mmCIF file of N, CA and C in Angstrom:
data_model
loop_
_atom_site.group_PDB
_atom_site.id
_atom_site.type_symbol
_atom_site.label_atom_id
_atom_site.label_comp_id
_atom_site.label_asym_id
_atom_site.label_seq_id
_atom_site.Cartn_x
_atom_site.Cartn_y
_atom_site.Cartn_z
ATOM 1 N N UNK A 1 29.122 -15.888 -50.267
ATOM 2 C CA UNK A 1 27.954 -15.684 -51.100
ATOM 3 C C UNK A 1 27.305 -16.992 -51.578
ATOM 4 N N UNK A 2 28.263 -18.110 -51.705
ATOM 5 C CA UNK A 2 27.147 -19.210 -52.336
ATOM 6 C C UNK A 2 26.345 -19.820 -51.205
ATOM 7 N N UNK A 3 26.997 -19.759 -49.346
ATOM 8 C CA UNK A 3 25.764 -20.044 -48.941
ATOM 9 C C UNK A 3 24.488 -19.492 -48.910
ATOM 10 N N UNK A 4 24.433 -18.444 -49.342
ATOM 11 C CA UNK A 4 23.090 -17.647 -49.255
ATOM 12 C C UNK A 4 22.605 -18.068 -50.500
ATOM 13 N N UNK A 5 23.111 -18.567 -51.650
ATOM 14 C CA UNK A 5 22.188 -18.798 -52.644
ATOM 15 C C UNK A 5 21.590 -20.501 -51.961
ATOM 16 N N UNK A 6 22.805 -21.117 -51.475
ATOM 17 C CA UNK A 6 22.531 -22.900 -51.244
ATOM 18 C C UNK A 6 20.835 -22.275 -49.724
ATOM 19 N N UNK A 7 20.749 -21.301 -48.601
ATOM 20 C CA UNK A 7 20.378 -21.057 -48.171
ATOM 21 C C UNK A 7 18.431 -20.949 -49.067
ATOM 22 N N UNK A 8 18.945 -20.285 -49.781
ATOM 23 C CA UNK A 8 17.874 -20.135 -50.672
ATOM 24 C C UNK A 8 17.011 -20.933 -51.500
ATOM 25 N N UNK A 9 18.249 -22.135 -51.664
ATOM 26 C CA UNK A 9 17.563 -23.568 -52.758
ATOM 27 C C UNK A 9 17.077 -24.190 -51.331
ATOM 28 N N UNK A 10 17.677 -24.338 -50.085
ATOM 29 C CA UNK A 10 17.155 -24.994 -49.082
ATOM 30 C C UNK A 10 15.825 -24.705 -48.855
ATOM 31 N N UNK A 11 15.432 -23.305 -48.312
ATOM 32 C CA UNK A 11 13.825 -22.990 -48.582
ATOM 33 C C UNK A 11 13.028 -23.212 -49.456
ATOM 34 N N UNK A 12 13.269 -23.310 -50.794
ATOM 35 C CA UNK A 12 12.882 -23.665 -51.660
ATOM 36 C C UNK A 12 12.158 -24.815 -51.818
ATOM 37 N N UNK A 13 12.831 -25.355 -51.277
ATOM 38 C CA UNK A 13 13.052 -27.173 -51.510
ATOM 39 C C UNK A 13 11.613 -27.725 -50.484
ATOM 40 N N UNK A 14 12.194 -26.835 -48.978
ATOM 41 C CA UNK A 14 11.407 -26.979 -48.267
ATOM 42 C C UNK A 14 9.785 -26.964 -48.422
ATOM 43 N N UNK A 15 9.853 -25.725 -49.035
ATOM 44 C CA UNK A 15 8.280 -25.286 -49.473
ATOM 45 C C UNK A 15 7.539 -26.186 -50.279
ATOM 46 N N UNK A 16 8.297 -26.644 -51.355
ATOM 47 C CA UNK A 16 8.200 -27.268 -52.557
ATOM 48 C C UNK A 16 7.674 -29.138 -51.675
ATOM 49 N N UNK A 17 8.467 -29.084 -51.171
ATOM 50 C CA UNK A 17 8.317 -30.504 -50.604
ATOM 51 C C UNK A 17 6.698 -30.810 -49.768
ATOM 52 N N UNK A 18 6.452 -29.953 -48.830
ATOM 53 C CA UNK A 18 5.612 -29.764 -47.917
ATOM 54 C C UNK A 18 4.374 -29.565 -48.699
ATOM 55 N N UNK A 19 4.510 -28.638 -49.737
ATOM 56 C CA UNK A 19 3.428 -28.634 -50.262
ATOM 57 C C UNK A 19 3.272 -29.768 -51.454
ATOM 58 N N UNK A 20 4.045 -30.478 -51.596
ATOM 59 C CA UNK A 20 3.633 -32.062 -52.234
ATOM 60 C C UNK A 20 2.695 -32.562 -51.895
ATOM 61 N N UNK A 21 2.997 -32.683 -50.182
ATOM 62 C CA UNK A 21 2.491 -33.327 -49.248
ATOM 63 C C UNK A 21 0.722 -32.626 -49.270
ATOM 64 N N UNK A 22 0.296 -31.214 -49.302
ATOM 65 C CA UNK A 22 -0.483 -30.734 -49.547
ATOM 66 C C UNK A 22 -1.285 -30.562 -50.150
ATOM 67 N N UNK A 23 -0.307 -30.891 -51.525
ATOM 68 C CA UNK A 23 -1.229 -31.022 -53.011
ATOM 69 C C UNK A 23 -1.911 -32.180 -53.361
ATOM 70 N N UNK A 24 -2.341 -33.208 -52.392
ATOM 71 C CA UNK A 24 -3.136 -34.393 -52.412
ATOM 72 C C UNK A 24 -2.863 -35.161 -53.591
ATOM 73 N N UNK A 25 -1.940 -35.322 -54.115
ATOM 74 C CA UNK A 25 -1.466 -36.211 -55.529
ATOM 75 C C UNK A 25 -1.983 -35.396 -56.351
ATOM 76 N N UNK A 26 -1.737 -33.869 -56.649
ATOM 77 C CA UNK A 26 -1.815 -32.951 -57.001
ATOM 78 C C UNK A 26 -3.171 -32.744 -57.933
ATOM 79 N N UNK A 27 -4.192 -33.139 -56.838
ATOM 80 C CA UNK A 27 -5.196 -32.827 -57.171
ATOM 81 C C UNK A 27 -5.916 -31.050 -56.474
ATOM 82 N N UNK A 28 -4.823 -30.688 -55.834
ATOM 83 C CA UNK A 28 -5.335 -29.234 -55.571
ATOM 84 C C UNK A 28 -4.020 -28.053 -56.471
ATOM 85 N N UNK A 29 -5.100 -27.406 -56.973
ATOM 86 C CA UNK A 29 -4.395 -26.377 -57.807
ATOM 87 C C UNK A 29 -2.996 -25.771 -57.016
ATOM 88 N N UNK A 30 -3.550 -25.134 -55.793
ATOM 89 C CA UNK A 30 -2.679 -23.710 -55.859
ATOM 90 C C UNK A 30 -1.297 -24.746 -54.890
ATOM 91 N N UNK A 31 -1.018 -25.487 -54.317
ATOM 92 C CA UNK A 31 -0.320 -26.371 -53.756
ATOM 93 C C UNK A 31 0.306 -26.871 -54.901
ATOM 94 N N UNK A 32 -0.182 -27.488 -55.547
ATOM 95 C CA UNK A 32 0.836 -28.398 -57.249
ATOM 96 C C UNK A 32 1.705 -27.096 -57.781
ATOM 97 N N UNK A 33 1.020 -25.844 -57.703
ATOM 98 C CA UNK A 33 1.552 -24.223 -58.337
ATOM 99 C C UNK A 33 3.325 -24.179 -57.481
ATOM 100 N N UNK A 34 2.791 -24.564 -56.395
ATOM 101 C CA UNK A 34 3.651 -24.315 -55.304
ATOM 102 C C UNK A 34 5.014 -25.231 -55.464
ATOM 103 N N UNK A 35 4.628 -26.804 -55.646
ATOM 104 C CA UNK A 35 5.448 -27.272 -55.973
ATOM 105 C C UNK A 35 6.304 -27.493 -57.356
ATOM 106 N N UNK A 36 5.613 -26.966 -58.001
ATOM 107 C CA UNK A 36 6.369 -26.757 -59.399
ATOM 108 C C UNK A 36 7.366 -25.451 -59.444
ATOM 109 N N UNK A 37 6.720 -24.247 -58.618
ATOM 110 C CA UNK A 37 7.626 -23.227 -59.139
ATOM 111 C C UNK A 37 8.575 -23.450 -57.787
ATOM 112 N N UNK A 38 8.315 -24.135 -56.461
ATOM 113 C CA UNK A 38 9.821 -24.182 -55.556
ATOM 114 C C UNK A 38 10.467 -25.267 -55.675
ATOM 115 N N UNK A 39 10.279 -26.570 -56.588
ATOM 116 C CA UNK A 39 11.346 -27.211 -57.052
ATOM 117 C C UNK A 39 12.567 -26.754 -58.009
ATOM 118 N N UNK A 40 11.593 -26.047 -59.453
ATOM 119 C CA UNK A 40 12.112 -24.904 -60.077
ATOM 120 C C UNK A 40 13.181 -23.823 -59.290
ATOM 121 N N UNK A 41 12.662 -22.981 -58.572
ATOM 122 C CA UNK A 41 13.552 -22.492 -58.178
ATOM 123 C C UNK A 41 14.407 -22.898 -57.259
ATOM 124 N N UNK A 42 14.470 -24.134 -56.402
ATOM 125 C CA UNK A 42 15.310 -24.508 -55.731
ATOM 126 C C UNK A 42 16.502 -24.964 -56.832
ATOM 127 N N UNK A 43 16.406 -25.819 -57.436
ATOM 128 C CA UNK A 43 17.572 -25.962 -58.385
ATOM 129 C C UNK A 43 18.363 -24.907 -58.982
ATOM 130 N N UNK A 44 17.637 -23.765 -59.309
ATOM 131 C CA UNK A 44 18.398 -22.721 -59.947
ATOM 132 C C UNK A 44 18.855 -22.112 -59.023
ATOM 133 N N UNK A 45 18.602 -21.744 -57.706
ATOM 134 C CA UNK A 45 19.541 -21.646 -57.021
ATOM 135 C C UNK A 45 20.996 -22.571 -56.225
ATOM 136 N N UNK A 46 20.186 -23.739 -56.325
ATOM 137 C CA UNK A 46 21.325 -24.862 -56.314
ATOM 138 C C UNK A 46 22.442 -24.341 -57.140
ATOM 139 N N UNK A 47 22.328 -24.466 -58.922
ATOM 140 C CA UNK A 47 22.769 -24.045 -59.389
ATOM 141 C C UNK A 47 23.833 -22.737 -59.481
ATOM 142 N N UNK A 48 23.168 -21.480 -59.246
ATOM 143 C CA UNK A 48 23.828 -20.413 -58.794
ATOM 144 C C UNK A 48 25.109 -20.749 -57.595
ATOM 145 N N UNK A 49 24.376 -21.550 -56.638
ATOM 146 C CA UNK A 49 25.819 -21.403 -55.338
ATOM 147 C C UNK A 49 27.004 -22.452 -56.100
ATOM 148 N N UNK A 50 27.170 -23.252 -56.673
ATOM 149 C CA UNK A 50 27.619 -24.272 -57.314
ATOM 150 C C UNK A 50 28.441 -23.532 -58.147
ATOM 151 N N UNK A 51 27.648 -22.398 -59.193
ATOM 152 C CA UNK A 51 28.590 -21.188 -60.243
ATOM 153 C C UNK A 51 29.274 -20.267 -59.255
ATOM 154 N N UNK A 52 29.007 -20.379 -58.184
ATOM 155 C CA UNK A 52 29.691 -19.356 -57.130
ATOM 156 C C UNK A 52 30.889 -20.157 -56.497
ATOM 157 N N UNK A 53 30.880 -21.122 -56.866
ATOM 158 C CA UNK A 53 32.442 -21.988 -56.466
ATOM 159 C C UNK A 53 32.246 -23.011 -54.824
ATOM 160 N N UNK A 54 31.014 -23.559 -54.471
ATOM 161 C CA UNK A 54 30.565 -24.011 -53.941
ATOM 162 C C UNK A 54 30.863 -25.602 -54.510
ATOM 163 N N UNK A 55 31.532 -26.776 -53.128
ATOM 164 C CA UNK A 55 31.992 -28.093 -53.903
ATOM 165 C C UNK A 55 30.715 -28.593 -53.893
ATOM 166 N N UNK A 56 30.182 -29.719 -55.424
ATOM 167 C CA UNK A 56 28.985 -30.338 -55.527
ATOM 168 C C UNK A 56 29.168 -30.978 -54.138
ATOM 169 N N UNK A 57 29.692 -32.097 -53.562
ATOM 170 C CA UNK A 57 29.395 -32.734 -52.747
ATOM 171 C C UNK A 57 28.848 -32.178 -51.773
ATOM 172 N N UNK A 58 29.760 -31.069 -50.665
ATOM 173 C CA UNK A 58 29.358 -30.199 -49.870
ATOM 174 C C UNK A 58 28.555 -29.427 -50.245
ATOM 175 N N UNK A 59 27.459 -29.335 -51.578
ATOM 176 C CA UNK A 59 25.998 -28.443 -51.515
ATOM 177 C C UNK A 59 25.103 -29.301 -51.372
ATOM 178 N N UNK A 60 25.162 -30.364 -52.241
ATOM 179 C CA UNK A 60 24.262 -31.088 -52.162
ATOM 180 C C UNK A 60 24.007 -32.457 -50.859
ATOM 181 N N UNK A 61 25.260 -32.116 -49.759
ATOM 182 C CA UNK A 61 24.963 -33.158 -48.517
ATOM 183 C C UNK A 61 23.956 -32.216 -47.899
ATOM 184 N N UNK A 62 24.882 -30.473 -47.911
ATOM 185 C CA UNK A 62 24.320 -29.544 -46.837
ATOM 186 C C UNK A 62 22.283 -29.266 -47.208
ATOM 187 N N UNK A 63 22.339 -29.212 -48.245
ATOM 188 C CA UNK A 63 21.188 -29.332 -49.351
ATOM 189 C C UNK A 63 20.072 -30.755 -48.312
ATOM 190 N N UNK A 64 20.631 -31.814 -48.867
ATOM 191 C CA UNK A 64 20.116 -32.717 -48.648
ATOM 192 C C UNK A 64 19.905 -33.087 -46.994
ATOM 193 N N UNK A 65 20.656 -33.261 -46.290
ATOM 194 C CA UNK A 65 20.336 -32.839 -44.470
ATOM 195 C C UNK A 65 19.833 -31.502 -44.154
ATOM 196 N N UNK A 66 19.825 -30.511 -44.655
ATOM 197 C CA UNK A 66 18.719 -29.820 -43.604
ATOM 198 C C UNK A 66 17.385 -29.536 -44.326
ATOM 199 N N UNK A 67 17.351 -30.031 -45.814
ATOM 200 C CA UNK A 67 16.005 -30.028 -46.032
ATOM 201 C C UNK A 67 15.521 -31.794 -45.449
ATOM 202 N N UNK A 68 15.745 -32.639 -45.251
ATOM 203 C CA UNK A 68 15.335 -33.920 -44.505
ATOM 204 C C UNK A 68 15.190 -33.027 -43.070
ATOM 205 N N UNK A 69 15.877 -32.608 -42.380
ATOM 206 C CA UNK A 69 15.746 -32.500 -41.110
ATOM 207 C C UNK A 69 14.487 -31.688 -40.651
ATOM 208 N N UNK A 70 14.417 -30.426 -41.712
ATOM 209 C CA UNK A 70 13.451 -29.624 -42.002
ATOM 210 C C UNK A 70 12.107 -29.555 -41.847
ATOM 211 N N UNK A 71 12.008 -30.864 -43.340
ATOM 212 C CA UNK A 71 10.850 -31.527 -44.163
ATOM 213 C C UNK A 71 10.273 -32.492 -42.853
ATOM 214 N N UNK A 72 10.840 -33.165 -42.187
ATOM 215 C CA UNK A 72 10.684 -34.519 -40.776
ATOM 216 C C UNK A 72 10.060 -33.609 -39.621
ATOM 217 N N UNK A 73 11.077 -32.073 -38.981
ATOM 218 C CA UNK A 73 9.944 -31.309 -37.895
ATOM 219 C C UNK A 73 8.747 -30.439 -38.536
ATOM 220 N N UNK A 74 8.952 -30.058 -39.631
ATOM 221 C CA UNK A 74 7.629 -29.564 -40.492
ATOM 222 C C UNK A 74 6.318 -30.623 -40.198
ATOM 223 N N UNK A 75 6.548 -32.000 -40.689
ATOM 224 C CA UNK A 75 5.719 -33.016 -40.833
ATOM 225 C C UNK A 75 5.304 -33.210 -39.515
ATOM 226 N N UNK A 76 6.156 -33.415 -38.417
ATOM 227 C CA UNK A 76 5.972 -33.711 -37.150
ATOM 228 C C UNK A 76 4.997 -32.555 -35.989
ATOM 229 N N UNK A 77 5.228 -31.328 -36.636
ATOM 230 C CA UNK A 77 4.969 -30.408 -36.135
ATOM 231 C C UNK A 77 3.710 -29.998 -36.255
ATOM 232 N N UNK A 78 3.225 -30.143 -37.923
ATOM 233 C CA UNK A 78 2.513 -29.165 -38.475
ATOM 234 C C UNK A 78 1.401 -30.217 -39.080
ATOM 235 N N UNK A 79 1.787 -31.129 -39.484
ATOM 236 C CA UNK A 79 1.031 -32.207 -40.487
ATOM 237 C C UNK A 79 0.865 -33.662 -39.480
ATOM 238 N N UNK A 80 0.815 -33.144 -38.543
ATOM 239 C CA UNK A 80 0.735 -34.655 -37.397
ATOM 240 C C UNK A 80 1.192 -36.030 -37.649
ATOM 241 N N UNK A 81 2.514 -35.272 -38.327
ATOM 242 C CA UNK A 81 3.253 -37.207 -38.893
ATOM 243 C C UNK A 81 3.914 -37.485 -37.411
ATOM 244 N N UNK A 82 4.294 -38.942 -37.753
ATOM 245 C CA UNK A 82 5.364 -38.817 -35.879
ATOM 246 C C UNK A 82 6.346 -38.585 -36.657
ATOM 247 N N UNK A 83 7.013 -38.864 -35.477
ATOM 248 C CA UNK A 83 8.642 -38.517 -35.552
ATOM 249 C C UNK A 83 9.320 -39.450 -34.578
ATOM 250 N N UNK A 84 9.754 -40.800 -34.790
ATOM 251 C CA UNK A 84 10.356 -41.668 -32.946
ATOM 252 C C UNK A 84 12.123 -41.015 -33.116
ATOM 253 N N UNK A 85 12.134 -41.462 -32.001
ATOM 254 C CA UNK A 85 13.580 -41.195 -31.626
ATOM 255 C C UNK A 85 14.753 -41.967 -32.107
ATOM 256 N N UNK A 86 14.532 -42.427 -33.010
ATOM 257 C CA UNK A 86 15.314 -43.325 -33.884
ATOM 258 C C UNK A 86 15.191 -42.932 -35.430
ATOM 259 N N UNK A 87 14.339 -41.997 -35.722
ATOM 260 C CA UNK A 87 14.480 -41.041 -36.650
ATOM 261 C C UNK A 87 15.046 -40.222 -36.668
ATOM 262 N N UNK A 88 14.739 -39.031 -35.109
ATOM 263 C CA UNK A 88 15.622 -38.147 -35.248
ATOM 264 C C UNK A 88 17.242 -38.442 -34.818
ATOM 265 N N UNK A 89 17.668 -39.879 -34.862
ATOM 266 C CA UNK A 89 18.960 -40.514 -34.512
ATOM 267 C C UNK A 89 19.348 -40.125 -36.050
ATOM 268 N N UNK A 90 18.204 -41.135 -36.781
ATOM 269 C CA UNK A 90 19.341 -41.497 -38.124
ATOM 270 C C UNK A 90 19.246 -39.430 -38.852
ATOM 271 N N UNK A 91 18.264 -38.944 -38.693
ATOM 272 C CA UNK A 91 18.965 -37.099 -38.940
ATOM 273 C C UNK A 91 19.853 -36.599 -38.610
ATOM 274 N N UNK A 92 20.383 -37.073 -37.235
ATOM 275 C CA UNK A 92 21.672 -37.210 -36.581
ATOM 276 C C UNK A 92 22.649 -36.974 -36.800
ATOM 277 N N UNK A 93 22.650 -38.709 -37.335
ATOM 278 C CA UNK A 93 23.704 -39.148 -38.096
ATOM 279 C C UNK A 93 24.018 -38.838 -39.449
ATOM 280 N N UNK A 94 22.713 -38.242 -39.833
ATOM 281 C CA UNK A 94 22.685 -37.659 -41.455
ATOM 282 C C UNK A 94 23.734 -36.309 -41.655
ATOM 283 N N UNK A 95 22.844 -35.571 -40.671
ATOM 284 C CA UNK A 95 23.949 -34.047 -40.309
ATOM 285 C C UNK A 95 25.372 -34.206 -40.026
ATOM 286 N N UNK A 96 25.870 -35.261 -39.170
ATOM 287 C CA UNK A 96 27.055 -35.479 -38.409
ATOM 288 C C UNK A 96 27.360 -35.935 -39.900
ATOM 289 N N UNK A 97 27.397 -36.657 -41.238
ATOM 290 C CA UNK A 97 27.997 -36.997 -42.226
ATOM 291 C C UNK A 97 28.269 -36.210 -42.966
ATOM 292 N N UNK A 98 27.411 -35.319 -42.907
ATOM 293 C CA UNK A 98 27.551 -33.857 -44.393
ATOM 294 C C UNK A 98 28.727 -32.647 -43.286
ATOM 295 N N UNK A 99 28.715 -32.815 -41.762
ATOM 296 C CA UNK A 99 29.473 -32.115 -41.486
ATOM 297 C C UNK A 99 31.173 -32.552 -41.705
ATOM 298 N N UNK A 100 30.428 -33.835 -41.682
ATOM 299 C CA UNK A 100 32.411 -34.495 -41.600
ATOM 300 C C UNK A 100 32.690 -34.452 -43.112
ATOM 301 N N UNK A 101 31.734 -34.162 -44.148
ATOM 302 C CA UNK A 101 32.140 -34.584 -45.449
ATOM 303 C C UNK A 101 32.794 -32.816 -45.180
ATOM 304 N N UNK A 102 31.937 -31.881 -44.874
ATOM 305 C CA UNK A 102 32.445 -30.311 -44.992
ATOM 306 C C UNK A 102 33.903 -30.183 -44.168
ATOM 307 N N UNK A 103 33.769 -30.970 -43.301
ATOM 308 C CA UNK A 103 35.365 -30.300 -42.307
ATOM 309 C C UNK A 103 36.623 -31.325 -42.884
ATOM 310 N N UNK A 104 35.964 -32.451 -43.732
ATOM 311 C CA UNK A 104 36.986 -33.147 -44.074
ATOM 312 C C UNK A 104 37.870 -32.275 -45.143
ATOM 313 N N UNK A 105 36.648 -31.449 -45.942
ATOM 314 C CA UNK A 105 37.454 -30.802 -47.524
ATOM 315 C C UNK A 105 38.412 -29.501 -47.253
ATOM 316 N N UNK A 106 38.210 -29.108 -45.812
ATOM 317 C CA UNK A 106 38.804 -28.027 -45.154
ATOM 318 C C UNK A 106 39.951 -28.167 -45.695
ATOM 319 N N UNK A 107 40.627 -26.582 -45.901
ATOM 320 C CA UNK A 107 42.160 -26.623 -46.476
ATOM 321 C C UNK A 107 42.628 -25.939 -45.686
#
């Protein structure tokens, strides 16, 4: 159950982020709306998987790599940022760290 809440702060986050990017230094209303209430709720669900017995480290790596990985093909995809291949290296290597931090805590 706490990945589905950490699942949930991840979208969150996502939305929240992208539409930063949207909200022109939050000079457009309904985009700034956006990022206020999915930062908001990304944390409180952070929160929730964390009260669900979820280790801080392992929410907040898993948290932190797939909203980067996310937020980088969103941008690349959708918002015509690049993306070189030495970016999606160091995402890589970002993921490959939060996995070894998760299989390391394995009992």
């Amino acid at each position: 159950m706490p990945w589905i809440w950490l699942g949930g702060a991840i979208v969150a986050e996502v939305v929240a982020t992208t539409s930063l990017k949207l909200s022109e230094g939050f000079t457009r209303p309904i985009p700034s709306a956006v990022v206020a209430v999915g930062y908001l709720t990304a944390f409180v669900l952070l929160s929730q998987s964390l009260n669900r017995g979820m280790d801080l480290g392992v929410a907040y790596g898993v948290w932190a790599a797939t909203g980067i990985a996310l937020v980088a093909a969103i941008g690349a995809l959708f918002l015509g940022e690049s993306l070189t291949w030495v970016q999606v290296g160091g995402i890589a290597l970002v993921i490959g760290g939060v996995m070894a931090l998760e299989m390391g805590g394995a009992r």
